[in-house]
Short mmCIF file of C-alpha atoms in Angstrom, two decimals:
data_model
loop_
_atom_site.label_atom_id
_atom_site.label_comp_id
_atom_site.label_asym_id
_atom_site.label_seq_id
_atom_site.Cartn_x
_atom_site.Cartn_y
_atom_site.Cartn_z
CA MET A 29 0.00 0.00 0.00
CA THR A 30 1.32 3.46 -0.87
CA ALA A 31 1.79 5.86 2.02
CA ARG A 32 -0.68 8.70 2.52
CA THR A 33 0.62 12.19 1.88
CA ALA A 34 -1.16 14.56 4.29
CA ILE A 35 -3.10 14.61 7.54
CA ALA A 36 -5.98 16.94 8.47
CA MET A 37 -7.41 16.90 11.98
CA GLY A 38 -10.49 18.54 13.44
CA CYS A 39 -11.73 18.88 17.00
CA SER A 40 -13.74 21.19 19.20
CA ALA A 41 -14.78 20.86 22.86
CA GLY A 42 -12.13 18.75 24.59
CA GLY A 43 -9.88 19.15 21.57
CA LEU A 44 -6.90 20.61 23.36
CA ALA A 45 -6.57 17.61 25.67
CA ALA A 46 -7.09 15.25 22.73
CA LEU A 47 -4.39 16.92 20.66
CA GLN A 48 -2.02 16.83 23.62
CA ARG A 49 -2.52 13.06 23.61
CA VAL A 50 -2.20 12.46 19.87
CA LEU A 51 0.62 14.80 18.83
CA PRO A 52 3.32 13.46 21.19
CA ALA A 53 2.72 9.97 19.81
CA LEU A 54 3.25 10.99 16.19
CA ASP A 55 6.53 9.63 14.90
CA ARG A 56 9.15 12.31 14.30
CA ARG A 57 9.91 10.68 10.94
CA LEU A 58 6.38 11.55 9.82
CA ALA A 59 7.21 13.42 6.64
CA VAL A 60 3.74 14.67 5.73
CA PRO A 61 2.01 17.98 6.49
CA VAL A 62 -0.35 17.88 9.47
CA VAL A 63 -3.11 20.50 9.44
CA ILE A 64 -5.32 21.11 12.47
CA CYS A 65 -8.58 22.98 12.83
CA CYS A 66 -9.52 23.29 16.50
CA HIS A 67 -12.35 25.55 17.65
CA THR A 68 -10.83 27.50 20.49
CA GLY A 69 -13.19 30.44 20.81
CA SER A 70 -10.16 32.55 21.64
CA ALA A 71 -9.16 35.52 19.53
CA ASP A 72 -5.56 34.40 19.44
CA VAL A 73 -4.37 30.95 18.47
CA SER A 74 -0.76 31.52 19.54
CA LEU A 75 -1.33 30.08 23.01
CA LEU A 76 -2.72 26.87 21.52
CA VAL A 77 0.28 26.69 19.20
CA GLU A 78 2.61 27.15 22.14
CA ILE A 79 0.95 24.46 24.25
CA LEU A 80 0.99 21.98 21.39
CA ALA A 81 4.59 22.79 20.47
CA ARG A 82 5.63 21.89 23.99
CA VAL A 83 4.32 18.32 23.69
CA SER A 84 4.77 17.60 20.01
CA ALA A 85 7.74 15.81 18.50
CA LEU A 86 7.08 17.73 15.27
CA PRO A 87 7.32 21.52 15.00
CA VAL A 88 3.98 23.32 15.46
CA VAL A 89 3.21 26.62 13.71
CA GLU A 90 0.22 28.81 12.94
CA ALA A 91 -0.82 28.14 9.34
CA ALA A 92 0.16 31.18 7.31
CA GLU A 93 -1.78 32.49 4.32
CA ARG A 94 0.04 31.77 0.99
CA ALA A 95 2.56 29.50 2.74
CA PRO A 96 3.02 25.89 1.61
CA ALA A 97 1.76 23.05 3.80
CA ASP A 98 5.24 21.86 4.77
CA PRO A 99 5.88 18.16 5.35
CA GLY A 100 6.79 17.17 8.88
CA VAL A 101 5.22 20.34 10.29
CA VAL A 102 1.98 20.72 12.27
CA HIS A 103 -0.01 23.72 10.99
CA VAL A 104 -2.80 25.15 13.17
CA ALA A 105 -5.66 27.20 11.70
CA PRO A 106 -5.65 30.83 12.91
CA SER A 107 -8.66 31.97 14.90
CA GLY A 108 -11.39 33.94 13.20
CA TYR A 109 -10.50 32.75 9.69
CA HIS A 110 -11.40 29.66 7.69
CA LEU A 111 -8.29 27.73 6.69
CA LEU A 112 -8.36 26.36 3.15
CA VAL A 113 -5.89 24.20 1.27
CA GLU A 114 -5.46 25.34 -2.32
CA PRO A 115 -4.93 22.84 -5.16
CA ASN A 116 -1.18 23.59 -5.07
CA ALA A 117 -1.10 22.55 -1.37
CA HIS A 118 -0.58 26.11 -0.18
CA PHE A 119 -2.83 27.66 2.45
CA SER A 120 -5.36 30.40 1.96
CA LEU A 121 -7.67 32.05 4.47
CA SER A 122 -11.18 33.41 4.25
CA VAL A 123 -13.56 35.37 6.42
CA ASP A 124 -16.63 33.98 4.68
CA ALA A 125 -19.66 33.26 6.85
CA ARG A 126 -19.37 30.77 9.67
CA VAL A 127 -20.07 27.15 8.74
CA THR A 128 -21.99 25.21 11.39
CA TYR A 129 -21.46 28.21 13.69
CA ALA A 130 -17.70 27.93 13.36
CA ARG A 131 -14.86 29.91 11.79
CA PRO A 132 -12.43 28.27 11.32
CA SER A 133 -14.64 25.39 10.22
CA ILE A 134 -13.48 21.79 10.03
CA ASP A 135 -15.80 21.20 7.06
CA VAL A 136 -14.02 23.92 5.10
CA LEU A 137 -10.59 22.51 5.92
CA PHE A 138 -11.56 18.90 5.15
CA GLU A 139 -13.38 19.70 1.90
CA THR A 140 -10.57 21.80 0.47
CA ALA A 141 -7.88 19.41 1.74
CA ALA A 142 -9.75 16.56 0.04
CA ASP A 143 -9.71 18.53 -3.20
CA ALA A 144 -6.01 19.25 -2.85
CA TRP A 145 -4.73 15.87 -1.69
CA GLN A 146 -7.45 13.53 -2.95
CA GLY A 147 -6.74 9.93 -1.94
CA GLY A 148 -3.52 10.95 -0.24
CA LEU A 149 -5.36 12.57 2.63
CA VAL A 150 -6.00 11.09 6.05
CA ALA A 151 -8.66 13.03 7.96
CA VAL A 152 -9.22 12.67 11.69
CA LEU A 153 -12.37 13.85 13.44
CA MET A 154 -12.21 13.91 17.23
CA THR A 155 -14.08 15.15 20.29
CA GLY A 156 -16.51 18.07 19.95
CA ALA A 157 -20.00 19.22 20.87
CA ASN A 158 -21.28 20.13 17.41
CA SER A 159 -21.49 18.54 13.98
CA ASP A 160 -18.80 20.53 12.17
CA GLY A 161 -16.51 18.25 10.18
CA ALA A 162 -19.03 15.54 9.33
CA THR A 163 -19.79 16.87 5.84
CA GLY A 164 -16.10 17.47 5.28
CA LEU A 165 -15.30 13.92 6.28
CA LYS A 166 -17.78 12.71 3.68
CA ALA A 167 -15.94 14.72 1.03
CA VAL A 168 -12.66 13.18 2.17
CA ARG A 169 -14.00 9.64 1.74
CA HIS A 170 -15.61 10.54 -1.58
CA ALA A 171 -12.20 11.71 -2.84
CA GLY A 172 -10.62 8.41 -1.81
CA GLY A 173 -9.08 9.68 1.42
CA TYR A 174 -8.88 7.71 4.65
CA ALA A 175 -11.26 8.76 7.44
CA ILE A 176 -10.56 8.20 11.13
CA VAL A 177 -13.16 9.06 13.76
CA GLN A 178 -12.42 9.04 17.46
CA ASP A 179 -14.38 6.30 19.18
CA PRO A 180 -17.35 8.28 20.60
CA ALA A 181 -17.24 6.23 23.80
CA SER A 182 -13.73 7.54 24.46
CA ALA A 183 -14.41 11.16 23.47
CA GLU A 184 -14.78 13.94 26.01
CA SER A 185 -17.74 15.15 23.96
CA ASP A 186 -19.21 12.57 21.60
CA VAL A 187 -21.45 14.75 19.41
CA MET A 188 -18.84 15.47 16.76
CA PRO A 189 -17.54 11.90 16.30
CA ARG A 190 -21.10 10.58 16.30
CA ALA A 191 -22.12 13.09 13.61
CA GLY A 192 -19.05 12.05 11.62
CA LEU A 193 -19.97 8.38 11.81
CA ASP A 194 -23.64 9.06 11.00
CA ILE A 195 -23.00 11.26 7.98
CA ALA A 196 -19.71 9.98 6.57
CA GLY A 197 -18.92 6.67 8.23
CA ALA A 198 -15.24 5.96 8.74
CA ASP A 199 -12.40 3.70 7.70
CA ALA A 200 -11.42 3.40 11.34
CA CYS A 201 -13.01 4.29 14.67
CA LEU A 202 -10.27 4.44 17.31
CA SER A 203 -9.29 5.67 20.74
CA LEU A 204 -6.84 8.58 20.91
CA ASP A 205 -3.83 6.34 21.55
CA HIS A 206 -4.63 4.21 18.55
CA ILE A 207 -5.25 7.22 16.31
CA ALA A 208 -1.59 8.30 16.53
CA GLN A 209 -0.45 4.75 15.95
CA ARG A 210 -2.64 4.41 12.84
CA LEU A 211 -1.42 7.75 11.47
CA ASN A 212 2.16 6.56 11.79
CA GLU A 213 1.34 3.30 10.01
CA LEU A 214 -0.52 5.05 7.20
CA CYS A 215 1.97 7.81 6.53
CA ILE A 216 5.38 6.24 7.04
CA PRO A 217 6.14 3.97 4.10
CA MET B 14 -10.52 16.28 -14.03
CA ASP B 15 -13.40 16.73 -11.63
CA VAL B 16 -16.62 17.80 -13.40
CA GLU B 17 -17.15 20.64 -10.97
CA ASP B 18 -13.69 22.01 -11.70
CA ILE B 19 -14.59 22.13 -15.41
CA GLU B 20 -17.84 23.91 -14.56
CA ILE B 21 -15.93 26.47 -12.46
CA GLU B 22 -13.63 27.15 -15.42
CA LEU B 23 -16.66 27.78 -17.57
CA PHE B 24 -18.16 29.99 -14.88
CA VAL B 25 -15.02 32.12 -14.71
CA ARG B 26 -15.00 32.35 -18.50
CA ALA B 27 -18.64 33.36 -18.65
CA MET B 28 -18.12 36.07 -16.03
CA GLN B 29 -15.17 37.36 -18.00
CA ARG B 30 -16.43 37.12 -21.57
CA ARG B 31 -20.06 38.03 -20.98
CA HIS B 32 -19.84 40.47 -18.07
CA GLY B 33 -16.26 41.73 -17.85
CA TYR B 34 -15.54 40.46 -14.33
CA ASP B 35 -12.22 38.67 -14.05
CA PHE B 36 -12.08 36.00 -11.36
CA SER B 37 -9.36 33.97 -13.06
CA ASN B 38 -6.76 34.99 -10.48
CA TYR B 39 -8.82 34.30 -7.40
CA ALA B 40 -7.59 31.63 -4.99
CA PRO B 41 -9.30 28.53 -6.44
CA ALA B 42 -10.38 26.84 -3.22
CA SER B 43 -12.33 29.76 -1.77
CA LEU B 44 -13.77 30.72 -5.16
CA LYS B 45 -15.05 27.17 -5.57
CA ARG B 46 -16.71 27.26 -2.15
CA ARG B 47 -18.42 30.54 -2.97
CA VAL B 48 -19.68 29.29 -6.30
CA GLN B 49 -20.99 26.13 -4.63
CA GLN B 50 -22.73 28.41 -2.13
CA LEU B 51 -24.30 30.34 -5.03
CA VAL B 52 -25.66 27.08 -6.45
CA ARG B 53 -27.44 26.51 -3.13
CA THR B 54 -28.61 30.12 -2.75
CA HIS B 55 -30.17 30.13 -6.20
CA ASP B 56 -31.35 26.55 -5.98
CA ALA B 57 -29.59 25.89 -9.26
CA GLY B 58 -28.64 22.24 -8.73
CA THR B 59 -25.42 22.51 -10.71
CA ILE B 60 -22.86 25.16 -11.57
CA SER B 61 -23.77 24.61 -15.22
CA GLU B 62 -27.30 25.79 -14.48
CA LEU B 63 -25.82 28.84 -12.78
CA ASN B 64 -23.76 29.41 -15.94
CA ARG B 65 -26.83 29.13 -18.16
CA ARG B 66 -28.67 31.79 -16.15
CA LEU B 67 -25.53 33.94 -16.08
CA LEU B 68 -25.40 33.90 -19.87
CA HIS B 69 -29.10 34.30 -20.59
CA GLU B 70 -30.85 35.94 -17.66
CA GLU B 71 -30.91 39.73 -17.57
CA GLY B 72 -29.56 41.16 -14.32
CA PHE B 73 -28.57 37.80 -12.84
CA VAL B 74 -24.89 38.79 -12.80
CA THR B 75 -25.63 41.43 -10.13
CA ARG B 76 -26.86 38.72 -7.78
CA ILE B 77 -23.81 36.61 -8.59
CA ILE B 78 -21.49 39.50 -7.72
CA GLU B 79 -23.32 39.95 -4.44
CA GLY B 80 -22.73 36.29 -3.68
CA LEU B 81 -19.09 36.28 -4.74
CA SER B 82 -18.07 39.32 -2.76
CA VAL B 83 -19.27 38.37 0.68
CA PRO B 84 -19.14 41.58 2.68
CA VAL B 85 -17.88 40.68 6.14
CA SER B 86 -16.68 43.40 8.45
CA GLU B 87 -17.26 45.05 11.76
CA MET B 88 -16.62 48.39 13.42
CA PHE B 89 -13.06 48.68 14.73
CA ARG B 90 -12.34 45.11 13.59
CA ASP B 91 -9.22 43.86 15.41
CA PRO B 92 -9.18 46.78 17.89
CA PRO B 93 -5.37 46.77 18.36
CA VAL B 94 -5.08 47.73 14.68
CA PHE B 95 -7.25 50.80 15.13
CA ARG B 96 -5.39 51.62 18.32
CA ALA B 97 -2.11 51.50 16.37
CA LEU B 98 -3.59 53.67 13.60
CA ARG B 99 -4.61 56.16 16.28
CA ASP B 100 -1.26 56.10 18.11
CA LYS B 101 1.30 55.55 15.35
CA VAL B 102 -0.20 56.61 12.03
CA LEU B 103 -2.51 59.57 12.62
CA PRO B 104 0.16 61.68 14.38
CA ILE B 105 2.25 61.44 11.20
CA LEU B 106 -0.69 62.06 8.88
CA ALA B 107 -1.38 65.18 10.96
CA SER B 108 1.62 66.82 9.31
CA TYR B 109 -0.11 66.88 5.91
CA PRO B 110 -2.40 69.76 4.95
CA GLU B 111 -4.75 67.30 3.24
CA ILE B 112 -5.13 63.64 4.04
CA ASN B 113 -6.34 61.16 1.43
CA ILE B 114 -7.41 57.75 2.64
CA TRP B 115 -8.44 54.87 0.45
CA GLN B 116 -10.45 52.06 1.97
CA ALA B 117 -10.27 49.38 -0.73
CA GLY B 118 -12.91 46.66 -0.56
CA CYS B 119 -15.02 48.60 1.94
CA ALA B 120 -17.84 46.01 1.98
CA HIS B 121 -20.67 47.33 4.17
CA GLY B 122 -18.63 50.30 5.31
CA GLN B 123 -18.15 49.53 9.00
CA GLU B 124 -14.45 50.30 8.82
CA VAL B 125 -15.07 53.50 6.88
CA TYR B 126 -17.17 54.83 9.76
CA SER B 127 -14.58 53.55 12.24
CA LEU B 128 -11.93 55.54 10.41
CA ALA B 129 -14.10 58.64 10.32
CA ILE B 130 -14.56 58.39 14.09
CA LEU B 131 -10.83 57.96 14.56
CA LEU B 132 -10.09 61.03 12.44
CA GLU B 133 -12.80 63.05 14.17
CA GLU B 134 -11.38 62.27 17.59
CA ALA B 135 -7.88 63.18 16.42
CA GLY B 136 -9.17 66.52 15.13
CA LEU B 137 -8.12 65.64 11.57
CA TYR B 138 -11.37 64.81 9.87
CA ASP B 139 -12.04 68.21 8.36
CA ARG B 140 -8.97 67.99 6.18
CA ALA B 141 -9.39 64.33 5.35
CA ARG B 142 -11.09 62.68 2.42
CA ILE B 143 -11.97 58.98 2.52
CA TYR B 144 -12.38 57.17 -0.78
CA ALA B 145 -14.34 54.01 0.00
CA THR B 146 -14.45 51.54 -2.86
CA ASP B 147 -15.81 48.10 -3.60
CA PHE B 148 -16.73 46.21 -6.77
CA ASN B 149 -20.07 45.20 -5.31
CA ASP B 150 -22.68 47.94 -5.85
CA ALA B 151 -25.13 46.40 -3.42
CA ALA B 152 -22.51 46.49 -0.66
CA LEU B 153 -21.67 50.12 -1.49
CA HIS B 154 -25.34 51.01 -1.17
CA VAL B 155 -25.49 49.47 2.32
CA ALA B 156 -22.24 51.21 3.23
CA ALA B 157 -23.56 54.61 2.18
CA GLU B 158 -26.72 54.15 4.26
CA GLY B 159 -24.77 53.23 7.38
CA ILE B 160 -27.62 51.23 8.92
CA TYR B 161 -26.72 48.06 10.79
CA ALA B 162 -28.33 45.50 13.07
CA THR B 163 -28.48 46.47 16.73
CA ARG B 164 -27.24 43.06 17.79
CA ASP B 165 -23.76 43.92 16.45
CA ALA B 166 -23.58 47.23 18.30
CA ARG B 167 -22.61 45.66 21.62
CA ASP B 168 -19.53 43.95 20.14
CA TRP B 169 -18.66 47.11 18.26
CA SER B 170 -18.91 49.17 21.41
CA ARG B 171 -16.40 46.85 23.06
CA ASN B 172 -14.13 47.06 20.01
CA TYR B 173 -14.36 50.86 20.11
CA ILE B 174 -13.25 50.95 23.73
CA GLU B 175 -10.41 48.48 23.10
CA ALA B 176 -9.32 50.63 20.18
CA GLY B 177 -8.85 53.53 22.57
CA GLY B 178 -12.11 55.38 21.84
CA LEU B 179 -12.40 58.70 23.63
CA LYS B 180 -16.16 58.87 24.01
CA SER B 181 -18.98 56.36 24.03
CA PHE B 182 -19.67 54.46 20.82
CA SER B 183 -23.36 55.21 21.24
CA ASP B 184 -22.55 58.91 20.74
CA TYR B 185 -22.08 58.06 17.06
CA TYR B 186 -25.38 56.42 16.21
CA SER B 187 -29.09 56.60 16.81
CA ALA B 188 -30.94 53.38 17.57
CA ARG B 189 -34.43 52.58 16.45
CA TYR B 190 -36.26 49.24 16.42
CA ASP B 191 -33.59 46.66 15.72
CA PHE B 192 -31.27 48.95 13.84
CA ILE B 193 -28.63 51.55 14.48
CA LYS B 194 -27.93 54.36 12.06
CA LEU B 195 -24.46 55.88 12.08
CA ASP B 196 -24.33 59.66 12.46
CA GLN B 197 -24.51 60.97 8.88
CA ARG B 198 -22.04 63.73 9.77
CA LEU B 199 -19.43 60.96 9.73
CA ARG B 200 -20.10 60.63 6.01
CA ARG B 201 -19.39 64.23 5.17
CA ASN B 202 -15.94 63.60 3.74
CA VAL B 203 -16.51 60.09 2.42
CA THR B 204 -16.90 59.26 -1.26
CA PHE B 205 -18.26 55.79 -2.00
CA PHE B 206 -17.73 54.44 -5.49
CA ASN B 207 -17.23 51.31 -7.54
CA HIS B 208 -13.62 50.28 -8.10
CA ASN B 209 -12.43 46.80 -9.03
CA LEU B 210 -8.95 45.99 -7.76
CA VAL B 211 -8.53 43.41 -10.52
CA THR B 212 -9.14 45.71 -13.47
CA ASP B 213 -9.18 49.34 -12.33
CA GLU B 214 -6.20 51.63 -11.88
CA VAL B 215 -4.67 54.16 -9.54
CA PHE B 216 -7.12 57.04 -9.00
CA CYS B 217 -5.62 59.11 -6.21
CA GLU B 218 -2.53 59.90 -4.26
CA ALA B 219 -3.18 58.34 -0.88
CA HIS B 220 -1.57 58.87 2.51
CA LEU B 221 -3.16 55.77 3.96
CA ILE B 222 -4.65 52.72 2.29
CA LEU B 223 -6.69 50.16 4.18
CA CYS B 224 -7.44 46.89 2.45
CA ARG B 225 -8.30 44.28 4.99
CA ASN B 226 -9.10 40.65 4.26
CA VAL B 227 -9.37 41.19 0.53
CA LEU B 228 -6.00 39.92 -0.69
CA ILE B 229 -6.60 36.56 0.98
CA TYR B 230 -9.07 35.75 -1.80
CA PHE B 231 -6.51 36.38 -4.55
CA ASN B 232 -3.83 34.07 -5.91
CA ASN B 233 -0.17 35.09 -5.76
CA SER B 234 -0.07 36.94 -9.04
CA LEU B 235 -3.18 39.01 -8.32
CA GLN B 236 -1.92 39.77 -4.81
CA ASP B 237 1.32 41.02 -6.35
CA HIS B 238 -0.60 43.11 -8.86
CA THR B 239 -2.75 44.66 -6.14
CA LEU B 240 0.18 45.41 -3.84
CA ALA B 241 1.92 47.14 -6.77
CA LEU B 242 -1.27 49.17 -7.31
CA PHE B 243 -1.19 50.23 -3.66
CA ARG B 244 2.51 51.06 -3.84
CA ASP B 245 1.85 53.28 -6.85
CA SER B 246 -1.07 54.98 -5.13
CA LEU B 247 0.76 55.85 -1.93
CA VAL B 248 2.73 59.03 -1.38
CA ARG B 249 6.30 58.56 -0.19
CA GLY B 250 6.02 57.46 3.43
CA GLY B 251 2.32 56.63 3.05
CA PHE B 252 0.80 53.81 5.08
CA LEU B 253 -0.73 50.48 4.13
CA CYS B 254 -2.91 48.50 6.53
CA LEU B 255 -3.89 44.91 5.71
CA GLY B 256 -5.81 42.18 7.55
CA THR B 257 -3.96 40.76 10.55
CA ARG B 258 -3.41 37.37 8.93
CA GLU B 259 -2.45 38.55 5.47
CA ASN B 260 0.99 37.66 4.26
CA ILE B 261 3.00 39.90 1.96
CA ASP B 262 6.28 38.07 2.57
CA PHE B 263 5.93 36.13 -0.67
CA SER B 264 5.32 39.20 -2.81
CA PRO B 265 8.00 41.15 -4.74
CA ALA B 266 6.19 44.38 -3.74
CA ALA B 267 7.02 43.61 -0.10
CA ALA B 268 10.45 45.12 -0.75
CA CYS B 269 8.77 48.50 -1.20
CA PHE B 270 7.22 48.50 2.25
CA SER B 271 8.82 48.69 5.67
CA ASP B 272 7.20 47.54 8.89
CA VAL B 273 5.40 49.99 11.14
CA ASP B 274 3.80 47.22 13.16
CA ALA B 275 4.42 43.86 11.48
CA PRO B 276 2.08 41.67 13.60
CA LEU B 277 -0.76 44.14 12.95
CA ARG B 278 0.16 44.32 9.23
CA ILE B 279 0.72 48.07 9.14
CA TYR B 280 3.40 49.07 6.65
CA GLN B 281 4.93 52.23 5.28
CA ALA B 282 5.85 52.79 1.64
CA SER B 283 9.61 53.12 1.76
CA SER B 284 11.54 55.40 -0.55
CA ALA B 285 12.56 52.31 -2.55
CA SER B 286 9.10 52.45 -4.08
CA MET B 287 9.92 55.80 -5.68
CA ALA B 288 12.88 54.32 -7.52
CA ARG B 289 10.69 51.82 -9.31
CA PRO B 290 8.69 52.59 -12.40
CA LEU B 291 4.92 52.59 -12.01
CA ALA B 292 3.52 49.16 -12.79
CA ARG B 293 0.71 49.46 -15.31
#
C-alpha cells in the first residue's frame, strides 16, 4: 500500500486535551504535512500553538496564508478565519460566513484538503460538541481519502464523532492512543 | 478532471467574456466554495445551471457578484489595529495639509465609519477625504446608508473601547427598532464608489490605504498586482494597513514597504518604491 501524503485533523470541545494526547505519539519521521482545525473560541491561536509545540515531536506553527503546507510540520488554523488548502497545497484564508457556527470550520478545511490531496489525505475527526466536520469527512472519503473518527465512547464530547460516523462513516473508529499509531502506520512507508 | 472544476472554469470564462468580471486569479479553493454556495442560494442544482442563467438571464450577474463578494466586516475590527492607527499613524498624517485615505474593498462600510470616528477624535477629519471603494454595488449602497443591526452594536462598542475610543460608541449612532444608524455627519468627507482591484487603476494619491481581508481571496499573481497598485497609489512614506493574517512576505512588492507594526500588518511605503517605475 502506498503511504498517505497529508493529515488533516479537526476537533472542538475537549480538543486541546485530545491533541495533547495524539501529537506526542506521532513519529518524528512523519514526513507529511499535518493541518489542524480546532475551535478554540479565543481571539488568538498563539497560546494553543505554544501548548501543542511543547508536547509535540514535530514543529507546530500557525498556518500562514500563501505558505506551503510543509511536510513534517503541524499547521494550526488561525482563529477567526477559515483555513483552506489550495490545489497547489498552499494555504489560503477566508472570512466567509461561519459554517456550522464555526470559523475556522473543520468542514471547510476537510473539503478543500480533500480537493487538494485527494486519496492521499487522512482526515481525523475527534471530540466536539457540534457537527462541524461531518460533511467534510464525507468529502474526504468521496475523494478516496482515509477517514478516522475518534471512538465516541472515548471522546470527552461525543457529538462530533457521532455526527461524523452518521454522515460519513469511517475507515477506522479508534481511541486517541490508537489514532496516533494508525497515522504513523498510514503515513510512514 | 473533476466535473465541478470544469464547470468552475466555464463559470469564470462566462463572467469574464459576458460580463467583464475577471475571477481567473482568485484563490481557487475559496472561489469554488463561494460558487458552490451560489448554487445553493439560487437553488440551481449545478454550476452549469448557474452558468446558463448567467449567460441568458438579464440582471442575474448582479446577484452573482453579491454572492461572490461576501461583505464581512465590523466596526473597529481587530481593535489593536485601530489603536495602532490612532497612536502611530494619525500623528504622522497630521503633518499633511490634506489627508487622502483609500479604503479598498469597503464592503458594508463599517471600517469606513470607524476611520471617520478615529479622524474626528484626532481633530483631523475636516482635512481628510476617505475614498471608500468596492466592486459590489449592493454592498456600497449598504455602506452609504450606514444602517446596521443592533445586535452587532454591543460587540462594536467593546471594540471601540479596546481601540482607545475617547467617548462612548453610542454617541455616534441613533438606535431605532432593531437597527442603528451611524451619524450621517461621519459621512461628510466620504466618497463611496465602484472600483475593481482586478481591473481598475490608480485614481488618487493616498496617505493611507486600508485593504483588509481582501488579498486573501486572490492568488499570488493578483496579490502582487494589487500590492503594486497600492505602492503606486501611496505618497512617499504613506501607510498600508492589511488584515492581521495577510501575508506579503511572498510578494515582490514587499520590498517596497517597511514595517510599522508587522504583527498588525501596518506598513509604510519606503523610498525604494519611488525608484521603481509605475507598474501598469
